[in-house]
Amino acid sequence: EYKKIVESFTSGEKCEVDSTKEIVRKSANAVGSLKDTEFDIRFNPDVFSPTVKHKDSSGERLKKERQLVKDAAEFLLTVQIPGFVRDCLENNVSPFDGVTLSEVLHSRGINIRYLGRIAELLQNYKQLDYLYSIVVTELVCRAAKHFFTNYIQNIDMTNLASGISHFLNCFLSSCHITNVSAQTEELQLRPSKRKGKRRNRSNVLTTQESNEWANLTAKSLWSSLRSELESFYGFKLNADSVDSVVETYGLQKVSVLRSFCIKTGIQILLREYSFDNRNKCTFNEEDILNIFPVVKHIHPRSTDAYNFYTTGQSKIQQGFLKDGYELISEALNILNNVYGAMHPEIAQCLRMMARLNYIMGDYAEAMSCQQKAVLMSEKVNGIDHPYTITEYTHFALYCFANSQISISLKLLYRARYLLLVVCGENHPEMAILDSNIGLILHAVGEYDLSLRFLESALKLNIRYFGSNSLKVAVSYHLVARTQSCVGDFRGALQNEKETYAIYKQQLGEEHEKTKESSECLRHLTQQAVVLQKKMNEMYKGNSTTVIPPIQIQAPSMSSVLEMLNIINGILFVQIR
C-alpha cells in the first residue's frame, strides 16, 4: 500500500492518489477517528453522563465518541496500570506518599479513580507491600475527605474547631467517644453569654440543627467510609475501625493524619499525639489552629526553560557533562526571569547543577547549589515533602565530601525522621538512608551504632530487592566489615560469604568486585583463626596467653566517599 502511494506521487497518476485517500479513510476508521480525512481523536467526558442530553443520541458520531472512551479505559486497565506496577517492581519508581503517588499516576495518564484497581493488583506482590500501604492510606483519606466536605457544612462557625476535632477523634482515635452532645451544648452556650440575649435566643433556635455533627460516631463514620470506598473506587475495606485498618493494612496513624490534613487544609497544633489512648480523646478544640481552602489549579510551564532542561538532561546521559551543565544553567536563568526567585522547578534545576558539580569534582560549588535547593524546597514544597527529604539526602552527601561530617549526620537523621513521619519504617528509601548513616558512623568509629543501621538497611534491601540483588551484596559487605571491627568474625565471615556468592553469580569470578570479596574473605579467615587459637590456649589454662588486639584499619575518607557514591547511585563517567 505504502509503495503504491510513493509511486502515485512520483508518477502523478490520479487513480493512485484516490487510493491514498482510501487508505487514510480506512486508517482513520481503524483507530476510531471522528473524521474520515484525518486522525481526529478527542475524548468527550459527557458521553456516558446520565444528566447530559445529546443532540443525536443514536447518531454515528456519539457512538464513535463512546467507543473512544471505552478504548481509552481499556488501554488504562490492560496496559498503563500493569505497566505502572511493573515499573514499581523494577524499582524505577517508588512513591513516598499520596502526593508523589498522584504525580506518578497522572504522568502515566492514570486517573485517581483507578486506585482501587491498583490496590487489587498490588496486594499480590509482597515486594510492594510498602506501596500497597500508601495506596490504601490514599484511598481512606480521599474517602474521608468526601465525607468531611459534607460534614463540615452543618457546623456553625463558632463550633468549627470542636466539630473538626470530633471528626478527627472518630477518624483516628482509639478512644470510645461518649456524651458528645452534652459537651457541645455547653460549648454552644459559652459565646451566648458574651453576645447578649439576642444571640442567646438565636442559639436556642439553632442548637438542634447545628448539633447534628455531634451525633457522628467512629462506628458510623467508618461504615460510611467503607460504603464510599466500595462505590467510588471499587475497593472493599476489610475493617470497621481505625485500629483494625492499621493492623490489617500496616498503616501508620500519623501518616494518615498528615495526608488527611494536606487534603482538607486543616492546620493542627504541633505536639505529640497519643492515638492509642482508650481513655482520653486524641484531639481537642485547642489542637485545631486553622483551616485553609485547597484549590486545584494548573501549573503553567516555561516552554523555553523546559526545552533547555530536557536537552541538558539528554546531553548528560550521553556523557557531555559540560554541555549539559551550560544548558541547565540557561534553563535556570530563564526560570528566574519567568517565575522569580522561588519555584519548584528552580529547586529542581539547582539540584541537577549541584549533582553535575559534584560529579565534575567541584565539591564546594555542589554544596552551595544544593543548600539553595534545600532552602527553596522547604519554602515551596514544605518541610516534610518527599522532595525536601531527597534534597536533605543529597546535601548530606556533599557536606561529607567537604569534610563536614557532623552536619552530614544531622541532615541524614533529619531526613530519616521526616521519612518516618511520611511513610514509616518500611520503604526502599529508608534502606538508602540507613546505609548512608551506618557508613558515616563507621567512618567516625561508632561501630555498634553503625551496625544497627546497616543491619536495618540489609533487611530492607533483601525485602524489596531480593536476596540476589547487588544492593544486597553491598549491604552484606558493609555489615561484615563493621562486625569485624567489633570482633564478631564468625558473623563477618558468614555475611562476606553471602557477598561473594552474589558477586560470583551476578558478575562472574573474574570480576573486580568478586576478587575484592574473595580477598576480604581470606583476611577475615586469618583474623578469625588467630583469635580462635588464642582463645583455645586460654581455655587450656595458659595464663600467659594474651588476646591480640583486633586489627581495625580505619577507612580513608576517599574510600567512604566512594562507597557513599555507590549507595546513592552516583556513577562517574569520562567527561568529554
XYZ file of C-alpha atoms in Angstrom:
576
model
C 0.000 0.000 0.000
C 2.740 2.453 1.004
C 4.721 1.535 -2.129
C 1.723 2.420 -4.277
C 1.400 5.783 -2.508
C 5.034 6.630 -3.250
C 4.638 5.558 -6.869
C 1.487 7.661 -7.230
C 3.328 10.773 -6.099
C 6.271 10.120 -8.434
C 4.136 9.215 -11.473
C 1.329 11.686 -10.811
C -1.415 9.178 -11.528
C -4.771 10.352 -10.200
C -6.153 6.898 -9.533
C -3.300 6.161 -7.147
C -3.915 9.398 -5.277
C -7.520 8.317 -4.845
C -6.272 5.073 -3.318
C -4.198 7.160 -0.913
C -7.346 8.858 0.327
C -8.939 5.459 0.721
C -6.015 4.254 2.836
C -6.274 7.348 5.060
C -10.025 6.766 5.415
C -9.529 3.100 6.379
C -6.789 4.014 8.845
C -8.944 6.741 10.428
C -11.820 4.315 10.836
C -9.493 1.677 12.296
C -8.313 3.977 15.120
C -11.806 5.373 15.752
C -11.171 8.844 14.349
C -14.125 11.243 14.400
C -13.266 12.348 10.858
C -12.547 10.250 7.759
C -9.991 12.617 6.227
C -7.637 12.911 9.214
C -6.814 11.448 12.614
C -9.217 13.332 14.898
C -9.190 11.621 18.320
C -10.839 13.690 21.051
C -12.436 12.399 24.225
C -15.860 13.657 25.221
C -16.203 13.412 29.030
C -20.008 13.636 28.897
C -20.825 10.716 26.605
C -21.855 8.430 29.489
C -23.215 11.156 31.794
C -26.882 10.427 32.623
C -27.664 14.123 33.214
C -26.434 15.336 29.809
C -28.796 15.224 26.817
C -27.128 14.798 23.431
C -28.462 16.294 20.207
C -28.375 12.993 18.336
C -28.486 10.247 20.944
C -28.471 7.463 18.361
C -26.129 9.092 15.840
C -22.912 7.661 14.454
C -20.729 10.409 15.960
C -21.926 9.726 19.520
C -21.228 6.008 19.027
C -17.684 6.817 17.924
C -17.171 9.129 20.913
C -18.375 6.423 23.308
C -16.138 3.837 21.683
C -13.122 6.131 22.061
C -13.794 6.471 25.805
C -14.187 2.684 26.110
C -10.911 2.126 24.247
C -9.110 4.628 26.484
C -10.426 2.924 29.635
C -9.406 -0.485 28.287
C -5.926 0.848 27.494
C -5.544 2.143 31.055
C -6.664 -1.175 32.569
C -4.692 -3.503 30.301
C -1.525 -1.501 29.551
C -0.904 1.550 31.723
C -1.804 0.202 35.174
C 0.103 -3.116 34.756
C 2.990 -1.051 33.346
C 2.985 1.120 36.473
C 3.060 -1.955 38.720
C 5.900 -3.412 36.633
C 7.914 -0.193 36.990
C 7.416 -0.355 40.757
C 8.590 -3.987 40.819
C 11.714 -2.967 38.899
C 12.203 -0.066 41.364
C 12.083 2.529 38.584
C 9.588 4.490 40.692
C 8.924 4.365 44.431
C 6.358 6.923 45.672
C 6.734 8.209 49.235
C 3.144 9.293 49.912
C -0.183 10.121 48.282
C 1.112 13.339 46.669
C 4.005 11.655 44.864
C 1.766 8.666 44.043
C -0.742 11.004 42.351
C 2.049 12.669 40.370
C 3.384 9.325 39.133
C -0.095 8.107 38.154
C -1.011 11.339 36.370
C 2.294 11.330 34.458
C 1.159 7.971 33.022
C -2.369 9.180 32.283
C -3.922 7.053 35.051
C -6.877 8.609 36.872
C -7.115 8.543 40.677
C -10.451 6.711 40.448
C -8.453 3.606 39.426
C -6.757 3.441 42.843
C -8.997 0.543 43.858
C -7.883 -1.419 40.791
C -4.227 -0.618 41.531
C -4.621 -1.759 45.156
C -6.149 -5.019 43.908
C -3.051 -5.691 41.760
C -0.527 -4.610 44.400
C -1.784 -6.957 47.101
C -0.452 -9.878 45.048
C 3.157 -8.687 45.379
C 4.786 -8.948 48.804
C 7.719 -6.917 47.488
C 5.371 -3.934 47.048
C 3.709 -4.043 50.469
C 5.013 -0.535 51.218
C 3.255 0.804 48.104
C 0.077 -1.105 48.965
C 0.009 0.664 52.346
C 0.497 4.043 50.638
C -2.366 3.311 48.202
C -4.723 2.205 50.995
C -3.816 5.313 53.016
C -4.628 7.451 49.983
C -7.937 5.654 49.448
C -9.017 6.033 53.070
C -8.034 9.718 53.215
C -9.817 10.544 49.958
C -12.987 8.788 51.131
C -12.738 10.639 54.463
C -12.315 13.931 52.565
C -15.549 13.263 50.626
C -17.412 12.672 53.887
C -15.728 15.606 55.657
C -16.767 18.060 52.911
C -20.469 17.401 53.648
C -19.931 17.041 57.389
C -18.363 20.472 57.807
C -21.282 22.234 56.074
C -23.543 21.563 59.068
C -21.208 23.070 61.679
C -21.680 26.603 62.976
C -18.575 28.799 62.688
C -18.341 29.180 66.465
C -18.062 25.401 66.871
C -15.837 24.694 63.852
C -12.792 23.712 65.921
C -14.898 21.411 68.125
C -16.521 19.792 65.087
C -13.210 19.182 63.321
C -11.578 17.763 66.455
C -14.605 15.488 66.951
C -14.309 14.253 63.376
C -10.584 13.548 63.800
C -11.284 11.648 67.022
C -13.892 9.492 65.255
C -11.491 9.004 62.356
C -8.192 8.243 64.106
C -8.567 7.939 67.881
C -8.821 4.584 69.656
C -10.861 6.184 72.432
C -14.598 5.359 72.575
C -16.317 8.762 72.469
C -19.414 9.214 74.654
C -21.650 12.114 75.758
C -20.555 14.392 72.936
C -23.914 16.168 72.703
C -23.717 17.437 76.289
C -20.234 18.806 75.698
C -21.264 20.579 72.514
C -24.331 22.189 74.157
C -22.036 23.638 76.807
C -19.697 24.945 74.100
C -22.646 26.489 72.227
C -23.837 28.379 75.302
C -20.416 29.869 76.126
C -20.337 32.570 73.442
C -24.041 33.443 74.001
C -23.238 34.882 77.458
C -20.838 37.325 75.868
C -23.022 38.268 72.887
C -26.206 39.138 74.758
C -29.822 37.992 74.847
C -30.472 38.244 71.095
C -27.588 35.900 70.381
C -28.845 33.596 73.130
C -32.346 33.375 71.576
C -30.929 32.583 68.135
C -28.690 29.872 69.637
C -31.651 28.195 71.285
C -33.437 28.001 67.940
C -30.430 26.692 66.020
C -28.843 24.423 68.626
C -30.643 21.306 67.498
C -29.872 21.899 63.814
C -26.208 22.863 64.296
C -25.569 19.954 66.665
C -26.103 17.268 64.032
C -22.341 16.858 63.667
C -22.110 15.790 67.328
C -24.082 12.611 66.564
C -21.209 11.252 64.490
C -19.530 8.176 65.975
C -16.451 6.243 64.965
C -18.609 3.268 64.002
C -20.935 5.282 61.750
C -18.004 7.148 60.157
C -16.071 4.001 59.241
C -19.261 2.387 57.976
C -19.755 5.386 55.657
C -16.101 5.232 54.564
C -16.431 1.551 53.648
C -19.505 2.310 51.529
C -17.779 5.256 49.851
C -14.664 3.225 49.057
C -16.673 0.420 47.511
C -18.996 2.651 45.454
C -16.469 5.265 44.280
C -13.191 3.322 43.989
C -14.349 -0.293 43.838
C -12.207 -1.137 46.866
C -13.505 -3.360 49.648
C -12.137 -2.339 53.048
C -11.920 -5.402 55.295
C -12.027 -3.460 58.553
C -14.589 -1.494 60.558
C -12.422 0.705 62.812
C -9.175 2.631 62.657
C -7.315 0.068 64.772
C -8.387 -2.848 62.586
C -7.434 -0.853 59.443
C -3.979 -0.118 60.864
C -3.475 -3.766 61.827
C -4.835 -5.250 58.588
C -3.103 -2.964 56.080
C 0.005 -1.933 58.022
C -0.849 1.772 58.077
C 0.601 4.446 60.346
C -1.832 6.800 62.067
C 0.444 9.835 61.948
C 0.907 9.338 58.189
C -2.873 9.098 57.727
C -3.327 12.283 59.784
C -0.705 14.141 57.721
C -2.273 13.050 54.434
C -5.813 13.974 55.552
C -4.762 17.428 56.792
C -2.988 18.170 53.489
C -6.099 17.167 51.516
C -8.567 19.171 53.602
C -6.410 22.184 54.511
C -6.575 21.610 58.280
C -3.741 23.103 60.338
C -3.224 21.420 63.716
C -1.044 22.152 66.717
C 2.495 20.748 66.628
C 2.644 18.329 69.558
C 2.934 14.619 70.304
C -0.466 12.986 69.707
C -1.362 9.799 71.563
C -3.627 7.886 69.175
C -3.835 4.635 71.166
C -5.091 6.014 74.495
C -8.507 4.379 75.048
C -9.459 6.594 77.989
C -8.824 10.045 76.522
C -9.595 11.578 73.136
C -6.583 12.331 70.975
C -7.738 15.746 69.735
C -9.453 18.705 71.374
C -10.596 22.065 70.023
C -7.323 23.802 71.021
C -5.459 21.500 68.599
C -7.293 22.953 65.565
C -5.450 26.137 64.651
C -6.818 26.981 61.210
C -8.401 25.644 58.040
C -7.339 26.735 54.558
C -9.049 26.348 51.181
C -7.445 23.709 48.955
C -7.760 24.799 45.332
C -6.853 22.779 42.243
C -5.100 24.796 39.574
C -2.918 24.343 36.510
C 0.823 24.889 36.865
C 1.955 26.884 33.818
C 5.265 25.731 32.396
C 8.010 27.821 30.822
C 8.421 26.115 27.442
C 11.871 27.524 26.665
C 13.254 26.568 30.078
C 11.726 23.098 29.806
C 13.335 22.570 26.388
C 16.738 23.697 27.671
C 16.411 21.435 30.722
C 15.402 18.302 28.769
C 18.127 18.913 26.169
C 20.641 19.293 29.004
C 19.479 16.002 30.520
C 19.951 14.182 27.207
C 23.473 15.659 26.883
C 24.306 14.466 30.397
C 23.058 10.951 29.601
C 25.354 10.930 26.545
C 28.316 11.909 28.760
C 28.667 15.535 27.643
C 28.558 16.937 31.169
C 29.899 20.421 30.452
C 27.437 20.980 27.612
C 24.632 19.684 29.817
C 25.729 21.996 32.635
C 25.575 25.037 30.353
C 22.081 24.118 29.148
C 20.815 23.552 32.714
C 22.319 26.929 33.730
C 20.487 28.630 30.868
C 17.238 26.936 31.944
C 17.825 28.255 35.482
C 18.280 31.812 34.202
C 15.045 31.626 32.203
C 13.135 30.206 35.182
C 14.393 33.027 37.411
C 13.185 35.583 34.883
C 9.797 33.917 34.383
C 8.849 32.775 37.903
C 11.007 34.908 40.192
C 13.238 33.727 42.998
C 11.106 30.854 44.361
C 9.632 27.996 42.332
C 9.716 24.152 42.490
C 11.307 23.919 39.027
C 14.117 26.257 40.130
C 14.834 23.897 43.038
C 14.933 21.024 40.545
C 17.455 22.898 38.364
C 19.632 23.707 41.369
C 19.624 20.054 42.423
C 20.758 18.997 38.954
C 23.511 21.644 38.882
C 24.710 20.504 42.315
C 24.874 16.899 41.108
C 26.848 17.936 37.991
C 29.293 19.999 40.049
C 29.786 17.037 42.363
C 30.450 14.622 39.504
C 32.902 17.071 37.915
C 34.810 17.331 41.215
C 33.779 20.796 42.410
C 32.511 19.737 45.841
C 32.286 23.261 47.301
C 30.099 24.546 44.455
C 27.978 21.384 44.664
C 27.318 22.013 48.351
C 26.483 25.680 47.693
C 23.951 24.835 44.940
C 22.397 22.049 46.986
C 21.996 24.307 50.024
C 19.982 26.715 47.865
C 17.906 23.778 46.590
C 17.194 22.639 50.175
C 16.103 26.099 51.328
C 13.922 26.567 48.265
C 12.301 23.151 48.579
C 11.451 23.863 52.228
C 9.736 27.095 51.157
C 7.850 25.973 48.035
C 7.204 22.267 48.735
C 7.113 22.131 52.541
C 9.490 20.906 55.217
C 8.015 17.385 55.203
C 7.588 16.997 51.424
C 9.279 13.933 49.853
C 11.271 16.219 47.538
C 12.669 18.023 50.583
C 13.704 14.679 52.090
C 15.594 13.882 48.875
C 17.266 17.311 48.973
C 18.448 16.646 52.542
C 19.983 13.322 51.474
C 21.917 14.903 48.592
C 23.021 17.807 50.783
C 24.354 15.364 53.398
C 26.489 13.620 50.753
C 28.009 16.892 49.528
C 28.672 18.028 53.107
C 30.564 14.790 53.772
C 32.592 15.343 50.590
C 33.551 18.755 52.038
C 34.620 17.087 55.354
C 31.612 18.467 57.283
C 30.818 15.108 58.860
C 28.717 16.224 61.849
C 26.457 18.359 59.625
C 26.126 15.439 57.220
C 24.929 13.140 60.005
C 22.438 15.732 61.299
C 20.959 16.108 57.814
C 20.609 12.338 57.421
C 18.964 11.990 60.833
C 16.564 14.788 59.872
C 15.728 13.105 56.553
C 15.161 9.777 58.337
C 12.824 11.357 60.893
C 10.758 13.031 58.160
C 10.577 9.788 56.178
C 9.294 8.002 59.302
C 6.512 10.591 59.593
C 5.631 10.452 55.889
C 5.560 6.699 55.247
C 7.066 4.770 58.176
C 9.998 2.406 58.512
C 9.217 0.100 55.594
C 10.287 1.830 52.393
C 13.184 1.305 49.926
C 14.392 4.868 50.542
C 14.832 4.042 54.236
C 17.419 1.408 53.266
C 19.457 4.072 51.431
C 19.270 6.467 54.402
C 20.252 3.758 56.901
C 23.170 2.690 54.704
C 24.392 6.295 54.498
C 24.101 6.806 58.256
C 25.744 3.461 59.051
C 28.642 4.087 56.695
C 29.399 7.560 58.091
C 29.146 6.287 61.677
C 31.595 3.530 60.753
C 33.972 6.145 59.365
C 33.991 8.028 62.701
C 34.432 4.854 64.786
C 30.863 4.415 66.146
C 30.809 0.716 65.253
C 27.950 -0.547 67.464
C 25.529 2.179 66.347
C 26.709 1.800 62.765
C 25.962 -1.930 62.871
C 22.336 -1.295 63.922
C 21.672 0.969 60.949
C 23.479 -1.286 58.464
C 21.600 -4.399 59.619
C 18.316 -2.500 59.258
C 19.322 -1.478 55.716
C 20.233 -5.090 54.905
C 16.799 -6.379 55.968
C 15.026 -3.727 53.891
C 17.200 -4.376 50.830
C 16.507 -8.128 50.990
C 12.802 -7.381 51.387
C 12.473 -5.002 48.436
C 15.264 -6.003 46.016
C 15.554 -9.764 46.512
C 18.277 -11.860 48.115
C 20.439 -11.917 44.935
C 20.496 -8.183 44.263
C 23.786 -6.278 44.013
C 22.384 -3.787 46.550
C 22.042 -6.680 48.993
C 25.642 -7.732 48.266
C 26.878 -4.237 49.169
C 24.822 -4.318 52.393
C 26.241 -7.724 53.364
C 29.771 -6.395 52.791
C 29.187 -3.276 54.914
C 27.729 -5.357 57.758
C 30.629 -7.821 57.568
C 33.191 -5.028 57.675
C 31.555 -3.463 60.739
C 31.203 -6.831 62.516
C 34.927 -7.476 62.029
C 35.634 -4.139 63.740
C 33.766 -5.246 66.880
C 35.390 -8.710 66.885
C 32.450 -10.743 65.564
C 34.490 -12.639 62.960
C 32.057 -15.549 62.692
C 29.211 -13.223 61.702
C 31.514 -11.212 59.450
C 32.635 -14.359 57.611
C 29.056 -15.505 57.111
C 27.975 -12.147 55.672
C 31.032 -11.791 53.444
C 30.381 -15.281 52.071
C 26.910 -14.069 51.064
C 28.534 -11.082 49.333
C 30.960 -13.336 47.459
C 28.178 -15.721 46.374
C 26.063 -12.872 44.955
C 29.004 -11.285 43.114
C 30.056 -14.656 41.716
C 26.544 -15.388 40.484
C 25.790 -11.929 39.093
C 29.215 -10.759 37.847
C 31.364 -13.855 37.466
C 34.580 -14.994 39.179
C 36.867 -12.736 37.160
C 35.087 -9.500 38.039
C 36.920 -6.959 40.194
C 34.210 -6.932 42.900
C 34.277 -10.729 43.176
C 38.057 -10.709 43.611
C 37.821 -7.971 46.269
C 35.259 -10.020 48.183
C 37.474 -13.112 47.942
C 40.426 -11.169 49.338
C 38.258 -9.847 52.161
C 37.164 -13.415 52.984
C 40.791 -14.526 53.158
C 41.704 -11.671 55.517
C 38.703 -12.320 57.797
C 39.508 -16.041 57.916
C 43.095 -15.301 59.025
C 41.876 -12.962 61.760
C 39.289 -15.496 62.962
C 41.878 -18.358 63.067
C 44.386 -16.306 65.076
C 41.719 -15.234 67.554
C 40.373 -18.783 67.951
C 43.863 -20.198 68.615
C 44.484 -17.700 71.377
C 41.065 -18.408 72.885
C 41.766 -22.169 72.871
C 45.086 -21.610 74.688
C 43.316 -19.567 77.334
C 40.721 -22.315 77.846
C 43.578 -24.836 78.384
C 44.845 -22.760 81.307
C 47.769 -20.944 79.732
C 47.671 -17.764 81.783
C 50.433 -16.070 79.792
C 48.314 -16.010 76.651
C 47.110 -12.559 75.693
C 44.281 -11.982 73.220
C 45.737 -9.970 70.348
C 44.106 -6.616 69.698
C 41.598 -6.536 66.878
C 43.239 -5.091 63.814
C 40.939 -2.255 62.803
C 42.027 -0.327 59.786
C 40.188 2.993 59.799
C 38.731 3.583 56.335
C 40.002 6.604 54.453
C 37.585 9.405 53.618
C 38.067 8.734 49.921
C 37.045 5.069 50.288
C 33.995 6.039 52.391
C 33.003 8.649 49.815
C 33.357 6.095 47.034
C 31.069 3.696 48.882
C 28.564 6.501 49.544
C 28.508 7.233 45.815
C 27.723 3.573 45.100
C 24.905 3.525 47.667
C 23.366 6.726 46.265
C 23.626 5.551 42.666
C 26.257 8.057 41.507
C 28.447 6.710 38.717
C 31.391 8.701 37.441
C 31.805 8.819 33.676
C 34.509 10.252 31.469
C 33.974 13.986 30.924
C 34.024 14.980 27.274
